[in-house]
Coordinates of N, CA and C in Angstrom, one line a residue:
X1 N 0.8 -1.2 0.0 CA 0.0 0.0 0.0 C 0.9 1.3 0.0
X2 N 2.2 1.2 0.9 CA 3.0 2.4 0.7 C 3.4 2.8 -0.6
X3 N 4.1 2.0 -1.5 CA 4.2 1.9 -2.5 C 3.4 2.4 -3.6
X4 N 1.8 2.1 -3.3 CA 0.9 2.9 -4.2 C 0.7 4.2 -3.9
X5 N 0.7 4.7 -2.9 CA 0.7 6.1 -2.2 C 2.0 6.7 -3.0
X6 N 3.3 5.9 -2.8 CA 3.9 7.0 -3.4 C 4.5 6.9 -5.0
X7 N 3.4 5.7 -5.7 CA 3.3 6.4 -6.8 C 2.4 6.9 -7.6
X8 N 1.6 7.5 -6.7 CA 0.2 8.4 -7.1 C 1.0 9.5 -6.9
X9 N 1.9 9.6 -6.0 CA 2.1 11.2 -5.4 C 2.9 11.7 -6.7
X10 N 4.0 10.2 -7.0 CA 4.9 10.6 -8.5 C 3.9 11.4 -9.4
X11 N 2.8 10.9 -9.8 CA 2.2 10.6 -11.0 C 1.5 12.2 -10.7
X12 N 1.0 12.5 -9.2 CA 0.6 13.8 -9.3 C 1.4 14.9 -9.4
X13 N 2.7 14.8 -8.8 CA 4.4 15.4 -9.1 C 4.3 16.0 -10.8
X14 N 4.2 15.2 -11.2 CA 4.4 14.8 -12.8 C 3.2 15.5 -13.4
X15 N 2.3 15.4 -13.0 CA 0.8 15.8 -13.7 C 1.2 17.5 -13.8
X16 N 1.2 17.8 -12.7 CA 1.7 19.6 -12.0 C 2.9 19.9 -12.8
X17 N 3.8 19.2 -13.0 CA 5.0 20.0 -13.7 C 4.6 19.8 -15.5
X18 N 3.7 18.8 -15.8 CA 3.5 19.2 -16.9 C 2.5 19.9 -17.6
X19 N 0.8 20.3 -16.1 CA 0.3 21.8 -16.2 C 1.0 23.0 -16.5
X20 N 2.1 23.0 -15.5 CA 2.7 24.0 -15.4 C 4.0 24.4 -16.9
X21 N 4.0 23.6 -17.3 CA 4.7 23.6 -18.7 C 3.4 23.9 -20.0
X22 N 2.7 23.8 -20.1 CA 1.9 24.1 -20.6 C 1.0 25.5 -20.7
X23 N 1.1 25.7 -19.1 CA 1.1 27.0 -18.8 C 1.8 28.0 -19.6
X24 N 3.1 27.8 -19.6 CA 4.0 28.5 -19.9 C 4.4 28.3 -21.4
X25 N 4.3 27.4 -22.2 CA 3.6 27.2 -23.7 C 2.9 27.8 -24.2
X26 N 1.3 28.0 -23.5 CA 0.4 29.1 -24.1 C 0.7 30.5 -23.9
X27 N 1.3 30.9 -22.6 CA 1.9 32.4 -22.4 C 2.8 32.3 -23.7
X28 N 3.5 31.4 -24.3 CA 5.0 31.8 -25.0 C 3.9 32.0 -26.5
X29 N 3.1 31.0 -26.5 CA 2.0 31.5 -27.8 C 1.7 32.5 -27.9
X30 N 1.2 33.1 -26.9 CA 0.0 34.3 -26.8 C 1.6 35.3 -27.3
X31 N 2.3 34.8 -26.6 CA 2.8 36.5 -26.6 C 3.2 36.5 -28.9
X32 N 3.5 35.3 -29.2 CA 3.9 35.3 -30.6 C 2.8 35.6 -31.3
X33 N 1.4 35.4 -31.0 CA -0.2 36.0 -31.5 C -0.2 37.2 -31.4
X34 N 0.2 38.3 -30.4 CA 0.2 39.5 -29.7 C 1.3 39.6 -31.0
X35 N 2.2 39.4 -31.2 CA 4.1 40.1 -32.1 C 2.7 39.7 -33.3
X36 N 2.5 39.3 -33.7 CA 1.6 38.7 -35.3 C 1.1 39.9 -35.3
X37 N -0.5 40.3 -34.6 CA -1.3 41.1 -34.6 C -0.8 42.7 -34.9
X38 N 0.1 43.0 -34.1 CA 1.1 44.2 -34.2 C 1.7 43.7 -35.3
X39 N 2.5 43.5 -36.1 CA 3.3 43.5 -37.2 C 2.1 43.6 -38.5
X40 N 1.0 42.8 -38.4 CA -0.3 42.8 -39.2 C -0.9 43.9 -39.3
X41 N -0.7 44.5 -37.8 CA -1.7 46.3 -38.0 C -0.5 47.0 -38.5
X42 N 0.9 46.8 -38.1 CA 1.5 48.4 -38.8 C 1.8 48.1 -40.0
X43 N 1.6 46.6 -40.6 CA 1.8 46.7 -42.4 C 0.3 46.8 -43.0
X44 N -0.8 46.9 -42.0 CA -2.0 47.5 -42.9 C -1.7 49.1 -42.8
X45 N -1.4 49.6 -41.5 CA -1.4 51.0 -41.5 C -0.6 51.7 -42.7
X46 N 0.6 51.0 -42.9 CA 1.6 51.2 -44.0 C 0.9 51.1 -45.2
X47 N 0.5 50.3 -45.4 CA -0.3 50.1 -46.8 C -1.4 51.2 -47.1
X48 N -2.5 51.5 -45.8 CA -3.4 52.6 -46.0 C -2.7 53.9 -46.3
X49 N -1.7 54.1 -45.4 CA -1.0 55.1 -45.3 C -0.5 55.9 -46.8
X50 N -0.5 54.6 -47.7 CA 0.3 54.3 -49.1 C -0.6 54.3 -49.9
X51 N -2.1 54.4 -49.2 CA -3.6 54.3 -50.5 C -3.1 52.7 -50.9
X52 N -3.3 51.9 -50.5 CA -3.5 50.3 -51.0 C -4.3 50.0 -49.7
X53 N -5.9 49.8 -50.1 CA -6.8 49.6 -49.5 C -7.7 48.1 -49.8
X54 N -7.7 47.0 -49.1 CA -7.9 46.2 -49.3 C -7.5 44.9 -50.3
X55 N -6.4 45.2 -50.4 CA -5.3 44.4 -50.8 C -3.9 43.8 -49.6
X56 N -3.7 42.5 -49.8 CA -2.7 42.0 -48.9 C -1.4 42.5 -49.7
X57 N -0.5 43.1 -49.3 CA 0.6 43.0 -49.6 C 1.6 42.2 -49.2
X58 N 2.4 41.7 -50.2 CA 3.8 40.4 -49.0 C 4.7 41.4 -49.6
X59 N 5.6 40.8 -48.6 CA 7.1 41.7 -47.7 C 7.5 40.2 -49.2
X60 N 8.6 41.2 -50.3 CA 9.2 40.1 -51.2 C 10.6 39.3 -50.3
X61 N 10.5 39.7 -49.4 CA 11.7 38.7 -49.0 C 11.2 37.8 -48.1
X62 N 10.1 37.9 -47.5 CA 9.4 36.6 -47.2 C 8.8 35.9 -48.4
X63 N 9.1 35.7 -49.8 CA 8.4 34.9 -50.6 C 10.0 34.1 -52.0
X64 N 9.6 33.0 -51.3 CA 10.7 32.3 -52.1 C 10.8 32.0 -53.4
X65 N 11.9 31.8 -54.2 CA 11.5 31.3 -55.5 C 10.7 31.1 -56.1
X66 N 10.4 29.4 -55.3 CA 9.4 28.4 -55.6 C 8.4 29.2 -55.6
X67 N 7.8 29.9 -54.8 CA 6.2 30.3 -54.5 C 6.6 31.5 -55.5
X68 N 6.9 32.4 -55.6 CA 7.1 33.3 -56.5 C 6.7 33.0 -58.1
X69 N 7.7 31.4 -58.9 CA 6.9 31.0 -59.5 C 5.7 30.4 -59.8
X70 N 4.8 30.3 -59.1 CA 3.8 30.0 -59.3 C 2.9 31.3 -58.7
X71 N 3.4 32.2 -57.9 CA 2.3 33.0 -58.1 C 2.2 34.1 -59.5
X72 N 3.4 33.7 -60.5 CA 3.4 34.4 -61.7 C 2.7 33.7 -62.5
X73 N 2.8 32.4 -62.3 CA 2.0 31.4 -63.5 C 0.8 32.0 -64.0
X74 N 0.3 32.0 -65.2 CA -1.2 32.4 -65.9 C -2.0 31.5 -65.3
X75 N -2.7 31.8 -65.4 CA -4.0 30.9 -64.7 C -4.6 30.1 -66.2
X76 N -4.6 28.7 -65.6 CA -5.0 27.9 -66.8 C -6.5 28.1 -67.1
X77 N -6.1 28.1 -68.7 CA -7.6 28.2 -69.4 C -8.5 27.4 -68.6
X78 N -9.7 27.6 -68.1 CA -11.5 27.3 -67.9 C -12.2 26.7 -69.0
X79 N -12.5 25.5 -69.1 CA -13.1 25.3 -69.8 C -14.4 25.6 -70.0
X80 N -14.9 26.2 -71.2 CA -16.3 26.8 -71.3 C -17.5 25.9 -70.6
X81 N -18.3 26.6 -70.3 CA -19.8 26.0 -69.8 C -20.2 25.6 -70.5
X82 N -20.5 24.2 -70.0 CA -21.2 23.0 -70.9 C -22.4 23.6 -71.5
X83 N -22.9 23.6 -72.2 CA -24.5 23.6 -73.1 C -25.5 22.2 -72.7
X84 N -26.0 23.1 -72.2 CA -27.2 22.0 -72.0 C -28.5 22.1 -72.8
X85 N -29.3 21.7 -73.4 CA -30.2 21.2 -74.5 C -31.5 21.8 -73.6
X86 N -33.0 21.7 -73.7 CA -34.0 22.3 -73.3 C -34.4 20.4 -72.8
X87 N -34.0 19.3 -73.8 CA -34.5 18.0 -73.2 C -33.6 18.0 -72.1
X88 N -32.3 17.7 -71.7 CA -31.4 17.9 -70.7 C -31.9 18.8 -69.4
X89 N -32.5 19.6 -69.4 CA -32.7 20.5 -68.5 C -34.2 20.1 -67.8
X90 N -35.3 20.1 -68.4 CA -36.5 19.5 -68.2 C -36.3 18.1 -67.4
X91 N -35.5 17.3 -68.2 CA -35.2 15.5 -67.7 C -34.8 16.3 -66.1
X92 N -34.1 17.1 -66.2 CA -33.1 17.1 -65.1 C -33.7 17.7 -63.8
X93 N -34.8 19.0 -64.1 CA -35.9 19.1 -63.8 C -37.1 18.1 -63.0
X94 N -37.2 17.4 -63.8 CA -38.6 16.5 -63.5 C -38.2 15.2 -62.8
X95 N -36.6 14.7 -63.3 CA -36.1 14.2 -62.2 C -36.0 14.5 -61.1
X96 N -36.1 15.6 -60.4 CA -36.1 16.0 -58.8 C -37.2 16.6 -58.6
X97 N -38.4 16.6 -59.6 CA -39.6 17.1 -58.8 C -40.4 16.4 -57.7
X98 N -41.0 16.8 -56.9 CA -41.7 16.2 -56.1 C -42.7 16.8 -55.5
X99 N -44.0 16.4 -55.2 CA -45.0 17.6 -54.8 C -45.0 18.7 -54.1
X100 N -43.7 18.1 -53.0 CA -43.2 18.9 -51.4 C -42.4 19.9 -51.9
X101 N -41.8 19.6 -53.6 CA -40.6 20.9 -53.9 C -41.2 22.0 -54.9
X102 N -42.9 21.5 -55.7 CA -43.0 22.0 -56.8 C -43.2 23.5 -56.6
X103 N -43.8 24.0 -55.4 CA -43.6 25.7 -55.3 C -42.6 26.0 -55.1
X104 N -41.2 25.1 -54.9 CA -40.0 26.2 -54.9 C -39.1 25.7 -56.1
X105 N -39.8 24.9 -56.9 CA -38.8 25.2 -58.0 C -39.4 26.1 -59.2
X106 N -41.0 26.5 -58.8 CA -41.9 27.7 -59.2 C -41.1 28.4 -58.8
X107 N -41.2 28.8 -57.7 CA -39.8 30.3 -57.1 C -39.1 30.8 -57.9
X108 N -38.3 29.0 -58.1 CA -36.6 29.5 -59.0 C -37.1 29.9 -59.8
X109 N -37.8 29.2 -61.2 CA -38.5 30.3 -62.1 C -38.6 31.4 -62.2
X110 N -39.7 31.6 -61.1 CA -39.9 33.5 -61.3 C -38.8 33.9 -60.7
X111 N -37.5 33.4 -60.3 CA -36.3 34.1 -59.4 C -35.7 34.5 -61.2
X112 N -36.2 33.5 -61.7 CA -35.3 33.6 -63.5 C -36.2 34.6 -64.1
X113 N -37.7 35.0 -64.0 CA -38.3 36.0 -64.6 C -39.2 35.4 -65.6
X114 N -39.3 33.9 -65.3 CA -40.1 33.7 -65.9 C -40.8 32.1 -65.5
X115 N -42.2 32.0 -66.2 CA -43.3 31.4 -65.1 C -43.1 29.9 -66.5
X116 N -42.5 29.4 -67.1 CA -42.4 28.3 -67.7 C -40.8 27.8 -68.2
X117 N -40.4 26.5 -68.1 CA -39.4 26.0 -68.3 C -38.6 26.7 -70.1
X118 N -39.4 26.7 -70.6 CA -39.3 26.9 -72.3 C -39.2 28.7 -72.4
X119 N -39.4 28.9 -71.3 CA -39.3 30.7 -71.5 C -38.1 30.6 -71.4
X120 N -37.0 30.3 -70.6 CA -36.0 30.6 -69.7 C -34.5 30.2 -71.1
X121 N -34.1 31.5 -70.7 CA -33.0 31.5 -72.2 C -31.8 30.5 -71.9
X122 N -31.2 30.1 -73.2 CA -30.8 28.9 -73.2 C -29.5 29.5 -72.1
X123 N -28.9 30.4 -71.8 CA -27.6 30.7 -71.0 C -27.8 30.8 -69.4
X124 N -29.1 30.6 -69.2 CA -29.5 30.1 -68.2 C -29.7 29.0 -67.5
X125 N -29.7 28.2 -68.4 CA -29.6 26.3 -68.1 C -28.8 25.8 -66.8
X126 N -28.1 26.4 -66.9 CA -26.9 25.7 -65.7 C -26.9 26.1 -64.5
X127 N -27.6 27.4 -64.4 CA -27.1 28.3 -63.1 C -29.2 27.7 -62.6
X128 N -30.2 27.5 -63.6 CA -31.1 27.1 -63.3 C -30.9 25.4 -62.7
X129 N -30.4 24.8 -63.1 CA -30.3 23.3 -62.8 C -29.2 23.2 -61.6
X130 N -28.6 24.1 -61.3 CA -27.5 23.9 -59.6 C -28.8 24.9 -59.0
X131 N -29.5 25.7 -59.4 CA -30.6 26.0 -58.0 C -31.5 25.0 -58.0
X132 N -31.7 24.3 -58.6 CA -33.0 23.0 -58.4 C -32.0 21.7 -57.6
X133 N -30.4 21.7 -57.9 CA -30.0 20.7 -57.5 C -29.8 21.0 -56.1
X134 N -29.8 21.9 -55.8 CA -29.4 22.4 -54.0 C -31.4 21.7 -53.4
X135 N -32.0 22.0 -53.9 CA -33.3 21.3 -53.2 C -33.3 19.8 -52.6

């Protein structure tokens, strides 16, 4: 039994010195969150100060090669928006209808400006069939 007493007392010895290290971990954080915050307001102040409003600026010597080249890269071509057909769209349509959704895919309609599937201009297909697919 002595033996168990004194290795609870170890284990609680131990517990306390590694609160207390922890302790002192989050102070050493805080204070590097605190240096962040300050360095972050006087290079916004600097930038406003300089009329660059709402833009991030980097310090070029925090940005290496590597990252440098790719923040030059062109942005690769997008491939154009699919075309979708008036059968495509209807299928696509009537496949998710259901009695419980048919006044709000009415909505989306008049949200499009108009009260039937065949009114709605063809460049609207897509952006009409991702609002019926969120239902």
């Amino acid at each position: 039994m002595t033996m168990s007493l004194k290795m609870l007392a170890d284990i609680a010895t131990h517990a306390q010195a590694m609160a207390d290290e922890a302790q002192a971990m989050a102070a050493a954080m805080q204070i590097v969150v605190d240096d962040c915050a300050e360095q972050l307001a006087a290079k916004k102040a600097e930038n406003e100060a300089a009329g660059i409003t709402g833009k991030t600026v980097v310090d070029p010597e925090w940005v290496t090669e590597a990252e440098a080249s790719v923040v030059n890269e062109p942005m690769p071509n997008t491939p154009p928006a699919k075309k979708y057909t008036i059968t495509e769209v209807r299928a696509f349509v009537a496949e998710r209808t259901k009695p419980e959704n048919r006044a709000q895919i009415k909505a989306i309609l008049k949200g499009f400006g108009v009260s039937k599937l065949t009114e709605l201009p063809e460049d609207k297909y897509g952006q009409l069939m991702d609002e019926v697919s969120k239902l």
